[in-house]
Amino acid sequence: MWITKVSIRHPVFATMVMVGLMVLGLFSYRSLGVESMPNVELPFAWVETQYPGASPEQVENDVTRPMEEVINTVSGIKNIRSNSWEGRSGVSIEFHIPKEVKEPFVIRADGENQQPVVRLSVTSTERDMRALSTLAEQVIVKRLQSVAGVGEVRTGGIARRQILVHVKPEQLRSQNIGIDEVLRAIQATNANLPAGNLQYGAAERLVRVEGMMREAREFNKIIVARRASGPVYLSQVADVVDGEREETSISRVNGARAISLDITKVQDANTVQVGSGIIKMVDEMRKTMPADVKFRVMDDQSSTVQDQLNNVKRTIVEGAILTMVIVFLFLHSWRSTVITGLTLPISVLASFVAMRYFGFTLNFLTLMALSLCIGLLIDDAIVVRENIVRHLGMGKSHLRAAEDGTNEIGMAVMATTFAIVAVFVPIAFMDGIIGRFFLQFGVTVAVAVLVSLFVSFTLDPMLSSVWPDPVKDRFKYVPWLGRVMARIEVGIEHVHGIYGRVLALALRWRKSTLALALGIFVGSLFLIPLIGGEFAPKTDNGFIEMRFKTPVGSSLAYTDGKVKQVEDALRAYPEIEAISSAIGVYEGHNSAQVILKLTDVKKTHRRSQETMESVIRERLSPIAGITMSVGNKPIFIAILGRDEAKLDAAAHKLMDKMRTIKGVADMEYSQEGANPATIVKINNELASDLGLSVAQVGAALRPFVSGDQVSHWLAPDGQNYEVNVQLPRSGRQKVADLADLSLASSRMDASGNPIMVPLRQVVDFVPSFSPQVLKRQALERRVAIYAGIEGRPSGDVNADIKKAMESIELPEGVRFDVGGDAQQMAETMANFGSAIVIAIIFIYLVLASQFGSFLQPVAIMMSLPMSLIGVLLALLATGSTLNVFSVIGVVMLMGLVTKNAILLVDFANHGQREGKAQFAAILEAGQVRLRPILMTTLAMIFGMLPMAIGAGDGGETQAPMGRAVIGGVITSTLLTLVVVPVAYSYLDNLGKRARRWFAKGHEEIVEVVPAIAKERA
């Protein structure tokens, strides 16, 4: 090979090329971003529109449905889902909607950038929530925003200062003043207006009208209206309070009121650097803030990411060391170990160059790709070096042995490497979201193995030619090591003898050998139901998220009381370091979220997160008045149709069946219960006679009940605060409070004042109920069932749920739509299935091209099903499941296990070309290639061992992949060494017969053509 010749004849040039790759790799590594997972632009957008005061039905009719119809005309939309809550819709677009609807906003699903890098809580033992909130918003948030890379700081539990104008209905009625007059007076009076400028000669002076209130008490002096008795001031019809916005949510940390701060990063920012900058800023603020203000880091994703990445890096180093130990034990030479081991740092560093060029980051998947490759990267170098050593044993010079050994094995090594690339390139271009994530994984693996091939053909033969091993006394300074190496060599020779006898026996009993292999493979498939499946393995990240709901219609205070009971119960567990509660934040006053931060498992050796979830679920179940969800809910089933009654009936049938399925926990129904409501029905005829319209009644009721933010007040501290007009809480607790309100009519009395009409005179208050949320999908009504999983793999639970769904006879127009883990698993496995089929086709194309045969690649690919036997046995023995990461291991095996078969078939072909009989050539190929096959197999096993053990942060995720690869490599190697030679013997004979048949036809043509020519002559 020319590249090998150039390297051997120009060693300095070859060295400089390698040094250049390493230098570029080091500089590329320093500039790579650090993230937990690849920052993928997800194909989702969340659109939200506020419609204050509207019921879910009104929101759906006025906002959601029109938006769906317009959005549905856009090409490329896969699915449309919407939610209609009270006063809020889930989608938005520009079109004609009621003027009361506020401006919509669209949130792009931004993957990891939307997830908080750091979560903080701020508490104080001396300040009230208003003072602490002011400090947080005006100082703490702004200082955090100054940290490089910080995107948004989201606050929770804030008590915002607000000027409260609590109107007094009795005084309004006695003064004949309507609420609209109060609103207009505040808006007209509390304002600064520009009036232009004055010019006189060379001077110019601005003129502005200042009407803004300087002090909160000045609002009392606003003249609301003038009556016969004189001006009516705001203080006469309302109480003005410098207070806080009405509490709609509560946040606590360890039982104390707190302010939560969720800090996100901007796109492409380095997660670790941003997190470190935030923590550094918090440390600085601890020194400068008042002593009573306490900061607590609830979650620091940057340290978690760094720990996970450090663990993967440690796995890479440990795997590399174990791999090099295997090389040393087989080749008995530290120089050979160094020569082959240099492939690892060069390949890894060169991969960083490609990662930087493609815009990749250091994340869990790219580093996992390198960790997965450790045993693989050194394979080519091992095979080349071992063959060079074999040629040295033939008495050749180092220069000749390096060139001949590399040339002899070159085609086989290229075939093995291209087979690996053929497997991982389809992974990089899989469809769907999973394909976007695994793009970086597949490209990283492909680049790394291609660089290892380049190094094996250049640096390894060059060093082998200029840095030979000592001829004798290799272990004269460590004689005990020499004795150990001698015993290892005896063991290897013993294995050679056993294998020779087994191979000869298999070649004599070829049909029995193939039948036995087929039986073992078929038998292993029956292990699949025992293993179980899930989308991703469960991990212990030290956090447990819980959701609670009290009965529909519960007040914030009632829900808060129930959460306090939960907090009291949880304090009994020493495994819980912190309890963070948020009440009324997500789905109304009857909902709450509690996040538990567990102690460091490495320091406290606490129970696992999964165990703690079960214990907590059992401990909290006796608390009455709450429904509970512990952890995430991977089960999501939507029932679609147009008839709500049919949807509800189908949902309850399915839920009844799901309650009997083992593993289903925390089941929730989207339409469970309805909010108590009061409908105000207006007597239009009577209202019109009294000078009232529907719009007037609604415009007057809204400030009374929900409040109206009519203006802003510029306080002495330079901040703008809202001015809110509303009834005091004591005046809007019962329906009777509303009935006693009076509205200003458009008609005047004899004195020219508006006639005040009692609300009870023109309206009826009708008790009713309103759904909490109305859901839609694909332009149809949707109800949904959510559930968690306990004690079983999610794939097994979803399989049982699928059977339950199939047993239900649905009415016409009703259908199920499965989401959650089941949908992700189905889509992912379909994508991986397509990638595996493409990979197998590519492997065949590569092998057929390399060996110039249509049949021999089939013999080599007999090793593929043999690997699945070990995969299933390893997963079953270690308690792992079939998931995304174990399937990645299976995909990797598709390219990996063909390496051994390629080495055997390639040498057998060499033997036959030299004139040896097929039987003898196969036996010799087995003996000659057994050592490199054992070396590469053990190198892969020990290189993957740290990953398979799964120790350290994030180890649970990658462990199934390592276990699958190790199990597959073991069984594939053992069976390949026997089954592939047998299959090769059959297919080689078939190929020879085919060639003879084609050659016979060609000879007949050659004989006939001259005869015809002779006759014509």
PDB file of C-alpha atoms in Angstrom, residues 166-341:
ATOM      1  CA  HIS A 166     -60.223  48.819  46.857  1.00  0.00           C
ATOM      2  CA  VAL A 167     -63.500  50.316  45.744  1.00  0.00           C
ATOM      3  CA  LYS A 168     -66.390  50.616  48.203  1.00  0.00           C
ATOM      4  CA  PRO A 169     -69.696  49.729  46.498  1.00  0.00           C
ATOM      5  CA  GLU A 170     -71.862  51.476  49.101  1.00  0.00           C
ATOM      6  CA  GLN A 171     -70.018  54.782  48.681  1.00  0.00           C
ATOM      7  CA  LEU A 172     -70.147  54.477  44.892  1.00  0.00           C
ATOM      8  CA  ARG A 173     -73.891  53.956  45.083  1.00  0.00           C
ATOM      9  CA  SER A 174     -74.445  56.816  47.561  1.00  0.00           C
ATOM     10  CA  GLN A 175     -72.380  59.192  45.385  1.00  0.00           C
ATOM     11  CA  ASN A 176     -74.044  57.995  42.150  1.00  0.00           C
ATOM     12  CA  ILE A 177     -70.647  57.129  40.667  1.00  0.00           C
ATOM     13  CA  GLY A 178     -70.003  54.273  38.262  1.00  0.00           C
ATOM     14  CA  ILE A 179     -66.899  52.134  38.321  1.00  0.00           C
ATOM     15  CA  ASP A 180     -66.065  53.303  34.813  1.00  0.00           C
ATOM     16  CA  GLU A 181     -65.721  56.866  36.114  1.00  0.00           C
ATOM     17  CA  VAL A 182     -63.185  55.665  38.683  1.00  0.00           C
ATOM     18  CA  LEU A 183     -61.144  53.928  36.015  1.00  0.00           C
ATOM     19  CA  ARG A 184     -61.181  56.907  33.667  1.00  0.00           C
ATOM     20  CA  ALA A 185     -60.240  59.324  36.438  1.00  0.00           C
ATOM     21  CA  ILE A 186     -57.176  57.346  37.459  1.00  0.00           C
ATOM     22  CA  GLN A 187     -56.035  56.924  33.868  1.00  0.00           C
ATOM     23  CA  ALA A 188     -56.548  60.571  32.993  1.00  0.00           C
ATOM     24  CA  THR A 189     -54.897  61.970  36.126  1.00  0.00           C
ATOM     25  CA  ASN A 190     -51.906  59.680  36.701  1.00  0.00           C
ATOM     26  CA  ALA A 191     -49.981  60.498  33.505  1.00  0.00           C
ATOM     27  CA  ASN A 192     -47.024  62.496  32.209  1.00  0.00           C
ATOM     28  CA  LEU A 193     -47.497  64.048  28.773  1.00  0.00           C
ATOM     29  CA  PRO A 194     -45.003  65.807  26.473  1.00  0.00           C
ATOM     30  CA  ALA A 195     -46.096  69.314  25.400  1.00  0.00           C
ATOM     31  CA  GLY A 196     -43.311  70.176  22.918  1.00  0.00           C
ATOM     32  CA  ASN A 197     -40.589  72.799  23.413  1.00  0.00           C
ATOM     33  CA  LEU A 198     -40.005  76.556  23.589  1.00  0.00           C
ATOM     34  CA  GLN A 199     -37.357  78.328  21.512  1.00  0.00           C
ATOM     35  CA  TYR A 200     -35.968  81.743  22.317  1.00  0.00           C
ATOM     36  CA  GLY A 201     -32.876  82.825  20.451  1.00  0.00           C
ATOM     37  CA  ALA A 202     -30.164  80.239  20.804  1.00  0.00           C
ATOM     38  CA  ALA A 203     -31.903  78.501  23.721  1.00  0.00           C
ATOM     39  CA  GLU A 204     -34.425  75.730  23.657  1.00  0.00           C
ATOM     40  CA  ARG A 205     -36.509  74.420  26.551  1.00  0.00           C
ATOM     41  CA  LEU A 206     -38.652  71.282  26.738  1.00  0.00           C
ATOM     42  CA  VAL A 207     -42.205  71.523  28.055  1.00  0.00           C
ATOM     43  CA  ARG A 208     -43.955  68.545  29.630  1.00  0.00           C
ATOM     44  CA  VAL A 209     -47.017  68.030  31.760  1.00  0.00           C
ATOM     45  CA  GLU A 210     -46.341  66.058  34.920  1.00  0.00           C
ATOM     46  CA  GLY A 211     -49.413  64.466  36.445  1.00  0.00           C
ATOM     47  CA  MET A 212     -47.907  61.220  37.757  1.00  0.00           C
ATOM     48  CA  MET A 213     -48.350  60.706  41.472  1.00  0.00           C
ATOM     49  CA  ARG A 214     -45.127  61.016  43.435  1.00  0.00           C
ATOM     50  CA  GLU A 215     -46.443  59.325  46.562  1.00  0.00           C
ATOM     51  CA  ALA A 216     -48.961  56.530  46.888  1.00  0.00           C
ATOM     52  CA  ARG A 217     -51.170  58.608  49.180  1.00  0.00           C
ATOM     53  CA  GLU A 218     -51.581  61.232  46.443  1.00  0.00           C
ATOM     54  CA  PHE A 219     -53.978  58.844  44.664  1.00  0.00           C
ATOM     55  CA  ASN A 220     -56.507  59.675  47.375  1.00  0.00           C
ATOM     56  CA  LYS A 221     -56.704  63.240  46.034  1.00  0.00           C
ATOM     57  CA  ILE A 222     -57.760  62.234  42.519  1.00  0.00           C
ATOM     58  CA  ILE A 223     -61.132  63.781  41.671  1.00  0.00           C
ATOM     59  CA  VAL A 224     -63.303  60.975  40.386  1.00  0.00           C
ATOM     60  CA  ALA A 225     -66.382  63.079  39.515  1.00  0.00           C
ATOM     61  CA  ARG A 226     -68.221  66.272  40.361  1.00  0.00           C
ATOM     62  CA  ARG A 227     -71.641  66.228  41.858  1.00  0.00           C
ATOM     63  CA  ALA A 228     -73.939  68.919  43.174  1.00  0.00           C
ATOM     64  CA  SER A 229     -72.306  68.617  46.565  1.00  0.00           C
ATOM     65  CA  GLY A 230     -68.880  69.256  45.064  1.00  0.00           C
ATOM     66  CA  PRO A 231     -65.959  67.160  43.876  1.00  0.00           C
ATOM     67  CA  VAL A 232     -65.832  63.463  44.831  1.00  0.00           C
ATOM     68  CA  TYR A 233     -62.336  62.290  45.659  1.00  0.00           C
ATOM     69  CA  LEU A 234     -61.020  58.778  45.218  1.00  0.00           C
ATOM     70  CA  SER A 235     -60.578  58.478  48.976  1.00  0.00           C
ATOM     71  CA  GLN A 236     -64.339  58.871  49.367  1.00  0.00           C
ATOM     72  CA  VAL A 237     -65.207  55.861  47.210  1.00  0.00           C
ATOM     73  CA  ALA A 238     -62.162  53.632  47.627  1.00  0.00           C
ATOM     74  CA  ASP A 239     -59.318  52.703  49.962  1.00  0.00           C
ATOM     75  CA  VAL A 240     -55.885  53.196  48.396  1.00  0.00           C
ATOM     76  CA  VAL A 241     -53.289  50.774  49.769  1.00  0.00           C
ATOM     77  CA  ASP A 242     -49.616  50.529  48.931  1.00  0.00           C
ATOM     78  CA  GLY A 243     -49.592  46.736  49.071  1.00  0.00           C
ATOM     79  CA  GLU A 244     -48.831  43.622  47.013  1.00  0.00           C
ATOM     80  CA  ARG A 245     -50.490  41.921  44.105  1.00  0.00           C
ATOM     81  CA  GLU A 246     -53.037  39.384  45.251  1.00  0.00           C
ATOM     82  CA  GLU A 247     -51.410  36.056  45.979  1.00  0.00           C
ATOM     83  CA  THR A 248     -52.137  33.406  43.355  1.00  0.00           C
ATOM     84  CA  SER A 249     -49.252  31.049  44.170  1.00  0.00           C
ATOM     85  CA  ILE A 250     -46.992  30.144  47.067  1.00  0.00           C
ATOM     86  CA  SER A 251     -43.381  28.960  47.062  1.00  0.00           C
ATOM     87  CA  ARG A 252     -41.541  27.397  49.980  1.00  0.00           C
ATOM     88  CA  VAL A 253     -38.190  25.734  50.624  1.00  0.00           C
ATOM     89  CA  ASN A 254     -37.950  23.428  53.634  1.00  0.00           C
ATOM     90  CA  GLY A 255     -41.158  24.915  55.012  1.00  0.00           C
ATOM     91  CA  ALA A 256     -40.059  28.570  54.786  1.00  0.00           C
ATOM     92  CA  ARG A 257     -41.428  31.084  52.283  1.00  0.00           C
ATOM     93  CA  ALA A 258     -38.928  31.583  49.500  1.00  0.00           C
ATOM     94  CA  ILE A 259     -38.361  33.085  46.082  1.00  0.00           C
ATOM     95  CA  SER A 260     -37.265  30.653  43.377  1.00  0.00           C
ATOM     96  CA  LEU A 261     -34.930  31.645  40.547  1.00  0.00           C
ATOM     97  CA  ASP A 262     -34.612  29.436  37.439  1.00  0.00           C
ATOM     98  CA  ILE A 263     -31.675  30.563  35.302  1.00  0.00           C
ATOM     99  CA  THR A 264     -31.348  29.478  31.664  1.00  0.00           C
ATOM    100  CA  LYS A 265     -28.552  29.983  29.181  1.00  0.00           C
ATOM    101  CA  VAL A 266     -28.469  31.539  25.743  1.00  0.00           C
ATOM    102  CA  GLN A 267     -28.126  29.322  22.691  1.00  0.00           C
ATOM    103  CA  ASP A 268     -24.681  27.740  22.142  1.00  0.00           C
ATOM    104  CA  ALA A 269     -23.401  28.910  25.525  1.00  0.00           C
ATOM    105  CA  ASN A 270     -21.177  26.488  27.438  1.00  0.00           C
ATOM    106  CA  THR A 271     -23.305  24.900  30.161  1.00  0.00           C
ATOM    107  CA  VAL A 272     -20.395  24.358  32.534  1.00  0.00           C
ATOM    108  CA  GLN A 273     -18.995  27.861  32.092  1.00  0.00           C
ATOM    109  CA  VAL A 274     -22.417  29.479  32.550  1.00  0.00           C
ATOM    110  CA  GLY A 275     -23.140  27.401  35.644  1.00  0.00           C
ATOM    111  CA  SER A 276     -19.730  28.154  37.121  1.00  0.00           C
ATOM    112  CA  GLY A 277     -20.245  31.862  36.473  1.00  0.00           C
ATOM    113  CA  ILE A 278     -23.637  31.775  38.205  1.00  0.00           C
ATOM    114  CA  ILE A 279     -22.260  29.972  41.262  1.00  0.00           C
ATOM    115  CA  LYS A 280     -19.379  32.431  41.427  1.00  0.00           C
ATOM    116  CA  MET A 281     -21.832  35.347  41.297  1.00  0.00           C
ATOM    117  CA  VAL A 282     -23.925  33.758  44.066  1.00  0.00           C
ATOM    118  CA  ASP A 283     -20.807  33.439  46.223  1.00  0.00           C
ATOM    119  CA  GLU A 284     -20.048  37.113  45.634  1.00  0.00           C
ATOM    120  CA  MET A 285     -23.616  38.134  46.525  1.00  0.00           C
ATOM    121  CA  ARG A 286     -23.457  36.114  49.741  1.00  0.00           C
ATOM    122  CA  LYS A 287     -20.629  38.429  50.841  1.00  0.00           C
ATOM    123  CA  THR A 288     -22.365  41.695  49.915  1.00  0.00           C
ATOM    124  CA  MET A 289     -26.026  40.940  50.703  1.00  0.00           C
ATOM    125  CA  PRO A 290     -27.540  41.576  54.156  1.00  0.00           C
ATOM    126  CA  ALA A 291     -26.862  38.749  56.597  1.00  0.00           C
ATOM    127  CA  ASP A 292     -30.514  37.703  56.776  1.00  0.00           C
ATOM    128  CA  VAL A 293     -30.714  36.976  53.009  1.00  0.00           C
ATOM    129  CA  LYS A 294     -29.821  33.347  52.358  1.00  0.00           C
ATOM    130  CA  PHE A 295     -29.103  31.672  49.026  1.00  0.00           C
ATOM    131  CA  ARG A 296     -29.557  27.962  48.415  1.00  0.00           C
ATOM    132  CA  VAL A 297     -28.560  26.100  45.242  1.00  0.00           C
ATOM    133  CA  MET A 298     -31.438  23.714  44.622  1.00  0.00           C
ATOM    134  CA  ASP A 299     -30.034  22.307  41.396  1.00  0.00           C
ATOM    135  CA  ASP A 300     -26.832  22.933  39.486  1.00  0.00           C
ATOM    136  CA  GLN A 301     -26.971  21.265  36.096  1.00  0.00           C
ATOM    137  CA  SER A 302     -23.494  22.488  35.240  1.00  0.00           C
ATOM    138  CA  SER A 303     -21.915  20.452  38.045  1.00  0.00           C
ATOM    139  CA  THR A 304     -24.143  17.490  37.173  1.00  0.00           C
ATOM    140  CA  VAL A 305     -23.106  17.715  33.515  1.00  0.00           C
ATOM    141  CA  GLN A 306     -19.465  18.081  34.490  1.00  0.00           C
ATOM    142  CA  ASP A 307     -19.647  15.066  36.817  1.00  0.00           C
ATOM    143  CA  GLN A 308     -21.313  12.954  34.117  1.00  0.00           C
ATOM    144  CA  LEU A 309     -18.789  13.998  31.485  1.00  0.00           C
ATOM    145  CA  ASN A 310     -15.900  13.417  33.891  1.00  0.00           C
ATOM    146  CA  ASN A 311     -17.276   9.949  34.538  1.00  0.00           C
ATOM    147  CA  VAL A 312     -17.389   9.229  30.800  1.00  0.00           C
ATOM    148  CA  LYS A 313     -13.848  10.580  30.414  1.00  0.00           C
ATOM    149  CA  ARG A 314     -12.728   8.362  33.291  1.00  0.00           C
ATOM    150  CA  THR A 315     -14.427   5.424  31.576  1.00  0.00           C
ATOM    151  CA  ILE A 316     -12.485   6.202  28.395  1.00  0.00           C
ATOM    152  CA  VAL A 317      -9.156   6.310  30.247  1.00  0.00           C
ATOM    153  CA  GLU A 318      -9.888   3.138  32.239  1.00  0.00           C
ATOM    154  CA  GLY A 319     -10.955   1.332  29.076  1.00  0.00           C
ATOM    155  CA  ALA A 320      -7.802   2.466  27.276  1.00  0.00           C
ATOM    156  CA  ILE A 321      -5.566   1.217  30.102  1.00  0.00           C
ATOM    157  CA  LEU A 322      -7.288  -2.170  30.255  1.00  0.00           C
ATOM    158  CA  THR A 323      -7.065  -2.481  26.477  1.00  0.00           C
ATOM    159  CA  MET A 324      -3.334  -1.816  26.485  1.00  0.00           C
ATOM    160  CA  VAL A 325      -2.851  -4.381  29.262  1.00  0.00           C
ATOM    161  CA  ILE A 326      -4.467  -6.981  26.999  1.00  0.00           C
ATOM    162  CA  VAL A 327      -2.106  -6.039  24.165  1.00  0.00           C
ATOM    163  CA  PHE A 328       0.898  -6.384  26.462  1.00  0.00           C
ATOM    164  CA  LEU A 329      -0.204  -9.778  27.752  1.00  0.00           C
ATOM    165  CA  PHE A 330      -0.556 -11.152  24.209  1.00  0.00           C
ATOM    166  CA  LEU A 331       2.445  -9.560  22.502  1.00  0.00           C
ATOM    167  CA  HIS A 332       4.767  -9.686  25.562  1.00  0.00           C
ATOM    168  CA  SER A 333       6.335  -6.390  24.507  1.00  0.00           C
ATOM    169  CA  TRP A 334       5.978  -2.926  25.975  1.00  0.00           C
ATOM    170  CA  ARG A 335       7.166  -1.458  22.674  1.00  0.00           C
ATOM    171  CA  SER A 336       4.385  -3.216  20.784  1.00  0.00           C
ATOM    172  CA  THR A 337       1.984  -1.985  23.455  1.00  0.00           C
ATOM    173  CA  VAL A 338       3.110   1.613  22.973  1.00  0.00           C
ATOM    174  CA  ILE A 339       2.997   1.342  19.181  1.00  0.00           C
ATOM    175  CA  THR A 340      -0.567   0.058  19.177  1.00  0.00           C
ATOM    176  CA  GLY A 341      -1.635   2.249  22.102  1.00  0.00           C
TER     177      GLY A 341
END
